[in-house]
PDB file of C-alpha atoms in Angstrom:
ATOM      1  CA  MET A 138       0.000   0.000   0.000  1.00  0.00           C
ATOM      2  CA  GLY A 139       1.408   3.386  -0.966  1.00  0.00           C
ATOM      3  CA  TRP A 140       1.944   6.427   1.219  1.00  0.00           C
ATOM      4  CA  LEU A 141      -1.035   8.401  -0.140  1.00  0.00           C
ATOM      5  CA  LYS A 142      -3.407   5.463   0.288  1.00  0.00           C
ATOM      6  CA  ARG A 143      -2.181   4.542   3.773  1.00  0.00           C
ATOM      7  CA  LEU A 144      -2.063   8.079   5.194  1.00  0.00           C
ATOM      8  CA  PHE A 145      -4.838   9.900   3.370  1.00  0.00           C
ATOM      9  CA  GLY A 146      -6.978   7.203   1.715  1.00  0.00           C
ATOM     10  CA  LEU A 147      -6.067   8.564  -1.724  1.00  0.00           C
ATOM     11  CA  GLU A 148      -5.133   6.524  -4.767  1.00  0.00           C
ATOM     12  CA  LYS A 149      -1.984   7.448  -6.630  1.00  0.00           C
ATOM     13  CA  LEU A 150      -2.769   8.299 -10.229  1.00  0.00           C
ATOM     14  CA  GLU A 151      -0.571   6.382 -12.675  1.00  0.00           C
ATOM     15  CA  ASN A 152       0.631   9.382 -14.683  1.00  0.00           C
ATOM     16  CA  GLN A 153       0.277  12.046 -12.010  1.00  0.00           C
ATOM     17  CA  GLU A 154       3.315  14.279 -11.714  1.00  0.00           C
ATOM     18  CA  THR A 155       4.088  15.867  -8.390  1.00  0.00           C
ATOM     19  CA  VAL A 156       2.490  19.268  -7.954  1.00  0.00           C
ATOM     20  CA  ASP A 157       5.131  21.961  -7.764  1.00  0.00           C
ATOM     21  CA  ALA A 158       2.892  24.361  -5.845  1.00  0.00           C
ATOM     22  CA  PRO A 159       2.284  26.848  -8.668  1.00  0.00           C
ATOM     23  CA  ALA A 160       0.955  30.292  -7.930  1.00  0.00           C
ATOM     24  CA  TYR A 161      -2.764  29.636  -7.777  1.00  0.00           C
ATOM     25  CA  GLN A 162      -5.339  32.332  -8.308  1.00  0.00           C
ATOM     26  CA  ALA A 163      -8.113  31.841  -5.776  1.00  0.00           C
ATOM     27  CA  PRO A 164     -11.592  32.307  -7.269  1.00  0.00           C
ATOM     28  CA  VAL A 165     -13.330  35.502  -6.190  1.00  0.00           C
ATOM     29  CA  ALA A 166     -17.056  36.193  -6.321  1.00  0.00           C
ATOM     30  CA  GLU A 167     -17.958  38.611  -9.121  1.00  0.00           C
ATOM     31  CA  ALA A 168     -19.397  41.258  -6.777  1.00  0.00           C
ATOM     32  CA  GLN A 169     -16.274  41.085  -4.589  1.00  0.00           C
ATOM     33  CA  ALA A 170     -14.015  41.340  -7.644  1.00  0.00           C
ATOM     34  CA  GLN A 171     -15.774  44.528  -8.729  1.00  0.00           C
ATOM     35  CA  ALA A 172     -15.604  46.039  -5.230  1.00  0.00           C
ATOM     36  CA  GLN A 173     -11.963  45.067  -4.597  1.00  0.00           C
ATOM     37  CA  PRO A 174     -10.051  44.370  -7.816  1.00  0.00           C
ATOM     38  CA  ALA A 175      -6.784  43.651  -5.954  1.00  0.00           C
ATOM     39  CA  ALA A 176      -8.429  40.819  -3.980  1.00  0.00           C
ATOM     40  CA  SER A 177      -8.441  38.577  -7.065  1.00  0.00           C
ATOM     41  CA  ASN A 178      -4.675  38.118  -6.747  1.00  0.00           C
ATOM     42  CA  GLN A 179      -4.841  35.973  -3.599  1.00  0.00           C
ATOM     43  CA  THR A 180      -2.562  32.978  -3.782  1.00  0.00           C
ATOM     44  CA  ILE A 181      -2.405  29.726  -1.884  1.00  0.00           C
ATOM     45  CA  PRO A 182       0.752  29.369   0.203  1.00  0.00           C
ATOM     46  CA  PRO A 183       2.943  26.489  -1.058  1.00  0.00           C
ATOM     47  CA  GLU A 184       2.418  24.490   2.153  1.00  0.00           C
ATOM     48  CA  ARG A 185      -1.364  24.559   1.565  1.00  0.00           C
ATOM     49  CA  MET A 186      -1.237  23.584  -2.122  1.00  0.00           C
ATOM     50  CA  GLY A 187      -3.029  20.292  -2.694  1.00  0.00           C
ATOM     51  CA  LEU A 188      -2.201  17.488  -5.093  1.00  0.00           C
ATOM     52  CA  ASN A 189      -4.205  19.099  -7.885  1.00  0.00           C
ATOM     53  CA  GLY A 190      -3.380  22.753  -7.204  1.00  0.00           C
ATOM     54  CA  GLU A 191      -6.353  23.314  -4.890  1.00  0.00           C
ATOM     55  CA  TYR A 192      -6.239  24.695  -1.334  1.00  0.00           C
ATOM     56  CA  ASP A 193      -5.624  21.849   1.109  1.00  0.00           C
ATOM     57  CA  GLN A 194      -4.824  22.260   4.815  1.00  0.00           C
ATOM     58  CA  SER A 195      -2.614  19.134   4.582  1.00  0.00           C
ATOM     59  CA  GLY A 196      -1.289  19.909   1.116  1.00  0.00           C
ATOM     60  CA  LEU A 197       2.404  19.779   1.997  1.00  0.00           C
ATOM     61  CA  ALA A 198       2.081  16.453   3.829  1.00  0.00           C
ATOM     62  CA  LYS A 199       0.156  14.964   0.890  1.00  0.00           C
ATOM     63  CA  ARG A 200       2.726  16.174  -1.638  1.00  0.00           C
ATOM     64  CA  VAL A 201       5.538  14.739   0.522  1.00  0.00           C
ATOM     65  CA  ALA A 202       3.668  11.409   0.665  1.00  0.00           C
ATOM     66  CA  GLN A 203       3.318  11.580  -3.115  1.00  0.00           C
ATOM     67  CA  ALA A 204       7.076  12.188  -3.441  1.00  0.00           C
ATOM     68  CA  PHE A 205       7.753   9.182  -1.181  1.00  0.00           C
ATOM     69  CA  ASP A 206       5.464   7.047  -3.375  1.00  0.00           C
ATOM     70  CA  ALA A 207       7.452   8.127  -6.435  1.00  0.00           C
ATOM     71  CA  ASN A 208      10.779   6.994  -4.952  1.00  0.00           C
ATOM     72  CA  PRO A 209      11.274   3.196  -5.128  1.00  0.00           C
ATOM     73  CA  GLU A 210      13.769   3.275  -2.233  1.00  0.00           C
ATOM     74  CA  VAL A 211      11.101   4.411   0.245  1.00  0.00           C
ATOM     75  CA  ALA A 212       7.793   3.669  -1.505  1.00  0.00           C
ATOM     76  CA  ASP A 213       7.163   0.463   0.487  1.00  0.00           C
ATOM     77  CA  ILE A 214       7.885   1.819   3.979  1.00  0.00           C
ATOM     78  CA  GLU A 215       4.761   1.414   6.095  1.00  0.00           C
ATOM     79  CA  THR A 216       6.055   2.289   9.561  1.00  0.00           C
ATOM     80  CA  VAL A 217       6.481   6.052   9.118  1.00  0.00           C
ATOM     81  CA  TYR A 218       3.789   8.713   9.009  1.00  0.00           C
ATOM     82  CA  VAL A 219       3.886  12.222   7.560  1.00  0.00           C
ATOM     83  CA  ALA A 220       2.324  15.311   9.080  1.00  0.00           C
ATOM     84  CA  GLN A 221       2.989  19.024   8.811  1.00  0.00           C
ATOM     85  CA  LEU A 222       3.226  21.986  11.128  1.00  0.00           C
ATOM     86  CA  GLY A 223       2.980  24.943   8.787  1.00  0.00           C
ATOM     87  CA  THR A 224       5.947  24.645   6.455  1.00  0.00           C
ATOM     88  CA  THR A 225       7.690  21.960   8.540  1.00  0.00           C
ATOM     89  CA  VAL A 226       7.298  18.307   7.561  1.00  0.00           C
ATOM     90  CA  VAL A 227       6.976  16.041  10.613  1.00  0.00           C
ATOM     91  CA  LEU A 228       7.972  12.383  10.307  1.00  0.00           C
ATOM     92  CA  LYS A 229       6.804   9.887  12.949  1.00  0.00           C
ATOM     93  CA  GLY A 230       7.352   6.161  13.321  1.00  0.00           C
ATOM     94  CA  THR A 231      10.075   3.522  13.159  1.00  0.00           C
ATOM     95  CA  VAL A 232      12.705   2.686  10.537  1.00  0.00           C
ATOM     96  CA  PRO A 233      15.386  -0.024  10.516  1.00  0.00           C
ATOM     97  CA  ASP A 234      18.362   2.321   9.953  1.00  0.00           C
ATOM     98  CA  GLN A 235      19.466   5.951   9.803  1.00  0.00           C
ATOM     99  CA  ALA A 236      20.047   5.792   6.038  1.00  0.00           C
ATOM    100  CA  ILE A 237      16.286   5.532   5.494  1.00  0.00           C
ATOM    101  CA  VAL A 238      15.649   8.540   7.727  1.00  0.00           C
ATOM    102  CA  ASN A 239      18.251  10.488   5.759  1.00  0.00           C
ATOM    103  CA  LYS A 240      16.605   9.520   2.451  1.00  0.00           C
ATOM    104  CA  LEU A 241      13.144  10.530   3.713  1.00  0.00           C
ATOM    105  CA  VAL A 242      14.503  13.890   4.885  1.00  0.00           C
ATOM    106  CA  THR A 243      16.210  14.531   1.543  1.00  0.00           C
ATOM    107  CA  ILE A 244      13.020  13.770  -0.386  1.00  0.00           C
ATOM    108  CA  ALA A 245      10.817  15.831   1.948  1.00  0.00           C
ATOM    109  CA  LYS A 246      13.145  18.853   1.780  1.00  0.00           C
ATOM    110  CA  GLY A 247      12.862  18.728  -2.010  1.00  0.00           C
ATOM    111  CA  VAL A 248       9.098  19.305  -1.951  1.00  0.00           C
ATOM    112  CA  LYS A 249       8.202  22.936  -2.614  1.00  0.00           C
ATOM    113  CA  GLY A 250       6.868  24.615   0.504  1.00  0.00           C
ATOM    114  CA  ALA A 251       8.916  22.529   2.954  1.00  0.00           C
ATOM    115  CA  THR A 252      11.280  24.688   4.999  1.00  0.00           C
ATOM    116  CA  GLY A 253      12.359  21.961   7.404  1.00  0.00           C
ATOM    117  CA  VAL A 254      11.875  18.343   8.430  1.00  0.00           C
ATOM    118  CA  GLU A 255      11.460  17.138  12.024  1.00  0.00           C
ATOM    119  CA  THR A 256      12.595  13.595  12.748  1.00  0.00           C
ATOM    120  CA  ASP A 257      12.653  13.601  16.548  1.00  0.00           C
ATOM    121  CA  GLN A 258       9.598  11.314  16.546  1.00  0.00           C
ATOM    122  CA  VAL A 259      11.306   8.703  14.343  1.00  0.00           C
ATOM    123  CA  THR A 260      12.869   5.719  16.113  1.00  0.00           C
ATOM    124  CA  VAL A 261      15.778   3.937  14.426  1.00  0.00           C
ATOM    125  CA  GLY A 262      16.106   0.238  15.118  1.00  0.00           C
TER     126      GLY A 262
END
């Protein structure tokens, strides 16, 4: 079972590329757009960007899980969980060795919107 399925109940799409948190223009009601033209330029912060470019409170964690699914070295790990605190990715669980933790951290740091990775809740051994 993949990361997205296990953590969020979502199926990985076969040809889905990882979302690179593009600047997303939030929809604005027509009356509001006429009253405040500048309001139409609201963007979703990268850590809240969902898998399909939509606003998602857990967007960063889901995109990190998607990145883990895409990497064959860590795709089958089922003893680690991903969460987020703002722009920080939080890893929790157990892994057999430090090399796996290091790989997970490297992948997570590469996801747009991640400014740090906490591993203090990961047990090695």
